Amino acid sequence: MQTVKDKLLDYRYLMLVALLLLSFIIYNIGNTYNGNDDLLTRLFFFHYICAVIAFIARALMNKKERKGFMTPVLLLFLVSAYGLNRVMNIFHENTPWFSVLLVISGINLLLFHYYENLPRSVRAIMCFILGISVVLFIYLSCYLLPVYGMAVPAILALGISVHAFIPILALIHIWHLFYTHIRDDFKAGRWSVLSGFVFSLVVIVVFTMAMNSEVRQLNRIYNRTSAEGVSALPPWVVAANQMDGSWIEERVLKAEFIYILSDWFDWDFFDRSLRNFNDSRLHDPLMVIASGFVPKIIPSDEERIKILEALFDARHEGQERLWSGDDLYTDYVNTKARIWPKLHLAYTEKVITVVNNNGDSWRPQEAIYTFHLPEGCVVTSLSLWINGKEEKGILTTKEKADTAYKQIVGVESRDPSLVRWQEGNTVSVRVFPVTTKAARQFKIGFTAPLKAGDKELVYENIYFDGPSPAHATEDGTIEFATTPGTLSLPDQYESEGMQYRKEGNYKADWKVTIEKEDIQPHTFSFNGKGYSIKPYVLQRDPVLTNAVYLDINEAWSEKEINEVLQLVGTTPVYVWSGERMVLVDKKVLKNLQKQHFSLFPLYKIKDPANALLITKSTPISPSLDELEGSRFKTELSTWLSQDTVPKIRLLDLGEQLSPYLKSLKEFRVFRYEKGGILLLKILMDTKTFAGDIESDNKVVIDQANIEIEQSADSVTRGDAPDHLMRLFAYNHILQKAGKGLITKSEGQDSLVSIAREAYVVSPISSLIVLESKEDYDRFNIKDSDNSLKNASMKSNGAVPEPHEWALIILVLFSITYVKLRPKWIKVNA
């Protein structure tokens, strides 16, 4: 028997292991270039050549010397097989746990070269892992069964199809290792192999049973809700609310979208799925095996996507796309922010470069970004670089922009970019086409109020979901219109006078904290109107509270509920349970606290003028749009369409509102206050609540402690930025169109002129960039000369009125005449 030293100094074995390590490292480097098929094909041939060299080197050894050298050769072919898999999607991308298991199994097989020289305890562990490896390679061999018929004749023609037989060869090799090292070695080794084998089967059975239970529970809830027809909510909403949100449930919902199932005879070797979820499809052996033993999932694909959007914050992934975006990544982000501390507002521009990493230049892709905005924030500019030139967006109706984009992208495959408003303080930006010939670059601008606390103002970065920014670089610039007080900046930002700059990797989550300053009255003038900013002072009006309604879900603690019940005293307290409004009861409350989210039916409040709704929300829930077509949405719309329905008093005890309540608040359905139990005590003791001071000429942005008022003013020359008018217009549109947008009532188009004048993206308006003037004319998209146009970092002060432009031109002409008149006289003389 060779000593450990002899084996360690065996340069031939070490050279094969080194070659395997090199091939494995190159394979992992290649993972960063997924989608670049030309490069991945070249990398595959590198792996293949390495494997063939190792095979030939072993074949040239004599029979006695080649003992133990088969393991690195097979593992080199296994790496090569996965290299081929990146070009021809047979396995698809492995889930992380399966990739780790493959690596551990490979290392374990290599260690069998030193098996006899290792301690018994180490050998027992190796045997246990070997038992797991048996199940692993049995699975891969079975998975590739449909390929064998094509692979056998192809071996003679290409040789590449030998990769299909690597799992079977690995199984034969494992049997050889068992026969050579373990069978006659020690009893514990045999039992360890069996234990590893049985352990793997137990894991598979347990997972299959768990998945079967989750699918049956989902189907049962869905079918019961549909059959009874009692709930006003769609069956998928009821199912989402009663699911436990586990990782197995997430896999069940993502089956076929993300996780491939056991459709072994329905392959697309060059799969480029255009499903709504644009993640890479994943190969999870547990999912593949279990899917063959579980019932069919009853909710439709669209309903499952809605459940994912509601429960797992997957709204970006659920967006409909016209072209694939699998191979795109974000390469560069340039963030510029200008902050006005004395006005409690900021303007941010982001220039983003997106790259197509696919080697096929003929396959254009569509980039979709979802930007998450602070409350009250509005998009006020959009640009797309076309042929190296920045082309600015034109604001038009949402319908015209959607029609133009779908026609040009879906049918004609040419250049547009579109930014579209979405519920829940988000907007989506689409850019097409993104090819491998050149990166695409776009710019988007946001006007946002600063979040005001007791002693500080907070500027929050506007982050995005979209093509991965994992390796993106970022340049950042933050500048202040006036010198700020105490300042807290994110890392890497260095002072340069009134500006702060940084260079480095992209970071999504950061904020700037500024010492709070009192608002100084400022005015901006345009088109004969003035827009003045003032501090918002909360004014409470006397109210009568005949009933209190609790919006209960899992965010509430038992202690909080008891405190609320104690503070409201003898006032009747109701909750929504079992499709009816009932008085609070401990058993009912306990059941309601199991809900992941709540959708309180406002239309069931009997006396809304004298009612108080108290909520504490979870961050998840369906949005209003996702409830479209349901009886719940219909009854809510009918109720809100009544002119006699007042704004409901809503007290928020939580950190944030759910998407459902957030949309209703944006649409001015509520009179809103936010605070804790102490605030509830004050409101109940004083019998007051925040008054509604908004009007046709005044909007309130409570989180910034500001109000903006519009007035007829053609004389005042203000020094405020045009962002005052933009914020007023956006909030005014939501104020006037809010309920109408929910009820789909007529009359919303009249507000488009306000959006066009202020150039703001809203529920009724979008910004779009098209390739040529002819495209704009074809879709009747016309720019307005009498508007603020796209915002910019230089936006500041009032814009001259038409008559002021005339006066300026006249003055310039007069000055020119006076200056040049003596020269003209002299020349003529």
PDB file of N, CA and C in Angstrom, residues 135-148 167-168 171 264-265 267:
ATOM      1  N   VAL A 135     -27.468   8.572  -4.824  1.00  0.00           N
ATOM      2  CA  VAL A 135     -28.795   9.096  -5.147  1.00  0.00           C
ATOM      3  C   VAL A 135     -28.682  10.260  -6.137  1.00  0.00           C
ATOM      4  N   LEU A 136     -27.696  11.114  -5.931  1.00  0.00           N
ATOM      5  CA  LEU A 136     -27.505  12.273  -6.799  1.00  0.00           C
ATOM      6  C   LEU A 136     -27.319  11.848  -8.254  1.00  0.00           C
ATOM      7  N   PHE A 137     -26.408  10.881  -8.486  1.00  0.00           N
ATOM      8  CA  PHE A 137     -26.116  10.489  -9.870  1.00  0.00           C
ATOM      9  C   PHE A 137     -27.199   9.572 -10.450  1.00  0.00           C
ATOM     10  N   ILE A 138     -27.937   8.851  -9.594  1.00  0.00           N
ATOM     11  CA  ILE A 138     -29.104   8.126 -10.098  1.00  0.00           C
ATOM     12  C   ILE A 138     -30.124   9.119 -10.640  1.00  0.00           C
ATOM     13  N   TYR A 139     -30.333  10.214  -9.889  1.00  0.00           N
ATOM     14  CA  TYR A 139     -31.289  11.232 -10.334  1.00  0.00           C
ATOM     15  C   TYR A 139     -30.866  11.831 -11.671  1.00  0.00           C
ATOM     16  N   LEU A 140     -29.586  12.237 -11.778  1.00  0.00           N
ATOM     17  CA  LEU A 140     -29.122  12.849 -13.027  1.00  0.00           C
ATOM     18  C   LEU A 140     -29.214  11.868 -14.192  1.00  0.00           C
ATOM     19  N   SER A 141     -28.926  10.592 -13.935  1.00  0.00           N
ATOM     20  CA  SER A 141     -29.029   9.575 -14.996  1.00  0.00           C
ATOM     21  C   SER A 141     -30.460   9.433 -15.479  1.00  0.00           C
ATOM     22  N   CYS A 142     -31.411   9.408 -14.533  1.00  0.00           N
ATOM     23  CA  CYS A 142     -32.824   9.311 -14.916  1.00  0.00           C
ATOM     24  C   CYS A 142     -33.293  10.574 -15.629  1.00  0.00           C
ATOM     25  N   TYR A 143     -32.831  11.725 -15.172  1.00  0.00           N
ATOM     26  CA  TYR A 143     -33.244  12.993 -15.774  1.00  0.00           C
ATOM     27  C   TYR A 143     -32.848  13.054 -17.248  1.00  0.00           C
ATOM     28  N   LEU A 144     -31.704  12.433 -17.569  1.00  0.00           N
ATOM     29  CA  LEU A 144     -31.190  12.503 -18.943  1.00  0.00           C
ATOM     30  C   LEU A 144     -31.670  11.341 -19.819  1.00  0.00           C
ATOM     31  N   LEU A 145     -32.571  10.503 -19.305  1.00  0.00           N
ATOM     32  CA  LEU A 145     -33.055   9.354 -20.082  1.00  0.00           C
ATOM     33  C   LEU A 145     -33.536   9.731 -21.479  1.00  0.00           C
ATOM     34  N   PRO A 146     -34.346  10.806 -21.651  1.00  0.00           N
ATOM     35  CA  PRO A 146     -34.840  11.131 -22.994  1.00  0.00           C
ATOM     36  C   PRO A 146     -33.742  11.517 -23.977  1.00  0.00           C
ATOM     37  N   VAL A 147     -32.551  11.861 -23.463  1.00  0.00           N
ATOM     38  CA  VAL A 147     -31.465  12.304 -24.340  1.00  0.00           C
ATOM     39  C   VAL A 147     -30.697  11.120 -24.919  1.00  0.00           C
ATOM     40  N   TYR A 148     -30.734   9.990 -24.240  1.00  0.00           N
ATOM     41  CA  TYR A 148     -29.880   8.876 -24.640  1.00  0.00           C
ATOM     42  C   TYR A 148     -30.127   8.428 -26.083  1.00  0.00           C
ATOM     43  N   PRO A 167     -23.246  10.936 -15.850  1.00  0.00           N
ATOM     44  CA  PRO A 167     -23.841  10.458 -14.589  1.00  0.00           C
ATOM     45  C   PRO A 167     -23.844   8.943 -14.458  1.00  0.00           C
ATOM     46  N   ILE A 168     -24.127   8.220 -15.572  1.00  0.00           N
ATOM     47  CA  ILE A 168     -24.114   6.756 -15.522  1.00  0.00           C
ATOM     48  C   ILE A 168     -22.696   6.245 -15.273  1.00  0.00           C
ATOM     49  N   LEU A 171     -21.860   6.655 -11.707  1.00  0.00           N
ATOM     50  CA  LEU A 171     -22.454   5.595 -10.881  1.00  0.00           C
ATOM     51  C   LEU A 171     -21.613   4.323 -10.936  1.00  0.00           C
ATOM     52  N   TRP A 264     -40.135  15.864 -18.713  1.00  0.00           N
ATOM     53  CA  TRP A 264     -38.887  15.368 -19.259  1.00  0.00           C
ATOM     54  C   TRP A 264     -38.898  15.228 -20.778  1.00  0.00           C
ATOM     55  N   PHE A 265     -40.067  15.179 -21.365  1.00  0.00           N
ATOM     56  CA  PHE A 265     -40.105  14.985 -22.806  1.00  0.00           C
ATOM     57  C   PHE A 265     -40.564  16.251 -23.516  1.00  0.00           C
ATOM     58  N   TRP A 267     -38.648  19.447 -23.861  1.00  0.00           N
ATOM     59  CA  TRP A 267     -37.503  20.324 -23.680  1.00  0.00           C
ATOM     60  C   TRP A 267     -37.392  21.341 -24.803  1.00  0.00           C
TER      61      TRP A 267
END
